[in-house]
mmCIF file of C-alpha atoms in Angstrom:
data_model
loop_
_atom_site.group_PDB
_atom_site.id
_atom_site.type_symbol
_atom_site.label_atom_id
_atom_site.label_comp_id
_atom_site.label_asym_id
_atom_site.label_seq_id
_atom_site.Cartn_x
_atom_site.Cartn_y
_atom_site.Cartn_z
ATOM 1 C CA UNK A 1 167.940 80.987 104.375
ATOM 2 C CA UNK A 2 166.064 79.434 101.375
ATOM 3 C CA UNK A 3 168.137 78.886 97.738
ATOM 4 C CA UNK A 4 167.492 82.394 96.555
ATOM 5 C CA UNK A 5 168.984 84.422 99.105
ATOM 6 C CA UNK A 6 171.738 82.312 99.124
ATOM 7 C CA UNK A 7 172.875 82.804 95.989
ATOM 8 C CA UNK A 8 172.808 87.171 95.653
ATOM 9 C CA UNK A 9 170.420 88.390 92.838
ATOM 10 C CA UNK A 10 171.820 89.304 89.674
ATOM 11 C CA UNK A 11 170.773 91.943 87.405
ATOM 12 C CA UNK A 12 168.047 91.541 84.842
ATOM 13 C CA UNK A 13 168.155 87.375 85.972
ATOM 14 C CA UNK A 14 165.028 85.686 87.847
ATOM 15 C CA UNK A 15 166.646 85.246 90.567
ATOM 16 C CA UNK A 16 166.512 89.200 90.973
ATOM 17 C CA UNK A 17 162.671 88.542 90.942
ATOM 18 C CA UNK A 18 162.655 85.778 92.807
ATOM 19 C CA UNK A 19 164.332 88.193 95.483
ATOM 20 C CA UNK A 20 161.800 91.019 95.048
ATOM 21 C CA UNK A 21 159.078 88.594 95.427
ATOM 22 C CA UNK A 22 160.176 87.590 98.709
ATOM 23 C CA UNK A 23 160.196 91.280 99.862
ATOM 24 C CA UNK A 24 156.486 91.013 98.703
ATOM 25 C CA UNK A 25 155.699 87.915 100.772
ATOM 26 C CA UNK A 26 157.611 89.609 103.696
ATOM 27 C CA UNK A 27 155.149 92.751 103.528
ATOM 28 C CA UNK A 28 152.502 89.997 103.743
ATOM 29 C CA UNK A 29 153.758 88.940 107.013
ATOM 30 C CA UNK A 30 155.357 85.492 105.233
ATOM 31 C CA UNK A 31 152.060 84.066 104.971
ATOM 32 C CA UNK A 32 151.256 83.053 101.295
ATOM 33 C CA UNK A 33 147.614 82.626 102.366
ATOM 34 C CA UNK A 34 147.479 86.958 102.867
ATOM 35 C CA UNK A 35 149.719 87.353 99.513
ATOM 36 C CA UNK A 36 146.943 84.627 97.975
ATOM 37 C CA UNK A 37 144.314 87.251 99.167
ATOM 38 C CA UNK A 38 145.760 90.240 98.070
ATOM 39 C CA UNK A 39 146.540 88.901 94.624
ATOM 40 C CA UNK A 40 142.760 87.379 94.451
ATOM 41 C CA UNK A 41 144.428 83.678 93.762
ATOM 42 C CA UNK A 42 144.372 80.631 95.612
ATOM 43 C CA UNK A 43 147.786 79.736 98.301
ATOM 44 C CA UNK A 44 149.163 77.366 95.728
ATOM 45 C CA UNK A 45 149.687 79.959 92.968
ATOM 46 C CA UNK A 46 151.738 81.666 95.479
ATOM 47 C CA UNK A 47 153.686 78.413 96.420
ATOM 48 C CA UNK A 48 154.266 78.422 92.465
ATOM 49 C CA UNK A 49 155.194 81.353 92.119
ATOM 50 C CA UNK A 50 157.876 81.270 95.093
ATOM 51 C CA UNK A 51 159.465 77.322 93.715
ATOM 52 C CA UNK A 52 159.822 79.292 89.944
ATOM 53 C CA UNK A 53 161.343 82.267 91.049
ATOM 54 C CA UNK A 54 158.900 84.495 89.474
ATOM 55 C CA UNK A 55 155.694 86.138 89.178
ATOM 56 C CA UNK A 56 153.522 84.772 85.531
ATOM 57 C CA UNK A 57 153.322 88.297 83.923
ATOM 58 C CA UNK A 58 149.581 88.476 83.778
ATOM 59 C CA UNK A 59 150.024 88.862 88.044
ATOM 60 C CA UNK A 60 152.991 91.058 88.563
ATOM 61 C CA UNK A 61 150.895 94.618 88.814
ATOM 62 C CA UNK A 62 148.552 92.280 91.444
ATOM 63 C CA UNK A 63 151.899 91.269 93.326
ATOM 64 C CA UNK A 64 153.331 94.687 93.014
ATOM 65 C CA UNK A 65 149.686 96.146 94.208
ATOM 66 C CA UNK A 66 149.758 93.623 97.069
ATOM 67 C CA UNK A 67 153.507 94.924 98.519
ATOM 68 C CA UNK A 68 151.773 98.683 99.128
ATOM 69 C CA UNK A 69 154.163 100.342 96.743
ATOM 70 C CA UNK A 70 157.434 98.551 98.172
ATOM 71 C CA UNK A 71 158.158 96.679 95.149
ATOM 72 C CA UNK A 72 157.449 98.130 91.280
ATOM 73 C CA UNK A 73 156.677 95.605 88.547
ATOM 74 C CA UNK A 74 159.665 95.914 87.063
ATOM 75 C CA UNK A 75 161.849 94.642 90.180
ATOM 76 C CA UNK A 76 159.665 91.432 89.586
ATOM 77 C CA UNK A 77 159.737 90.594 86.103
ATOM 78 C CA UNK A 78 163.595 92.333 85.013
ATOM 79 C CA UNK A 79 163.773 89.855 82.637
ATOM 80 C CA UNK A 80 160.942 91.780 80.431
ATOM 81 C CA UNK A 81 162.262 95.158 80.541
ATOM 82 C CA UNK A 82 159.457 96.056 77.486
ATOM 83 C CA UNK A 83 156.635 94.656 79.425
ATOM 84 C CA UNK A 84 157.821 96.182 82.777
ATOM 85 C CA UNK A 85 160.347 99.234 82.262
ATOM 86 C CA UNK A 86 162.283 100.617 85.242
ATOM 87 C CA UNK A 87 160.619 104.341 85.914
ATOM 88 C CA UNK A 88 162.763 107.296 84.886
ATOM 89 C CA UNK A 89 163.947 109.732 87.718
ATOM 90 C CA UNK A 90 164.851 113.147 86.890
ATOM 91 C CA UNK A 91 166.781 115.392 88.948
ATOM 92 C CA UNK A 92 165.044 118.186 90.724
ATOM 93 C CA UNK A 93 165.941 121.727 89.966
ATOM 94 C CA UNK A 94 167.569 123.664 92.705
#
């Protein structure tokens, strides 16, 4: 268990996006190199990225792109709510 998940995320904090990031790297198998790839940066961004806690806002949509739809912008960066707003659901009419 590394220091983010073992300390729970909390809501709106980094550490929430530190957490969503490491669903991303998960959906890359764990291997920074393939997250590297997908984002079109070099391994050590992604080491970076995963020592900060958080994706540099000019690569979250990248990061987001690279988890296949598993994790929206705004679960990275929910510390910039106007940047990266949560999407609305509406209920469906029965």
């Amino acid at each position: 268990m590394n220091h983010l998940e073992s300390c729970g995320p909390v809501a709106g904090s980094t550490l929430e996006g530190g957490a969503a990031l490491l669903r991303v790297l998960e959906e890359c198998g764990n291997n920074q190199s393939e997250l590297a790839r997908r984002c079109n940066v070099k391994q050590p961004h992604v080491w970076k990225w995963l020592k900060a806690g958080r994706v540099p806002t000019e690569r979250v949509h990248s990061v987001a792109r690279a988890s296949g739809g598993k994790v929206l912008p705004h679960e990275l960066r929910p510390d910039l709510p106007d940047l990266f707003p949560a999407p609305e659901f509406q209920a469906v009419a029965a």
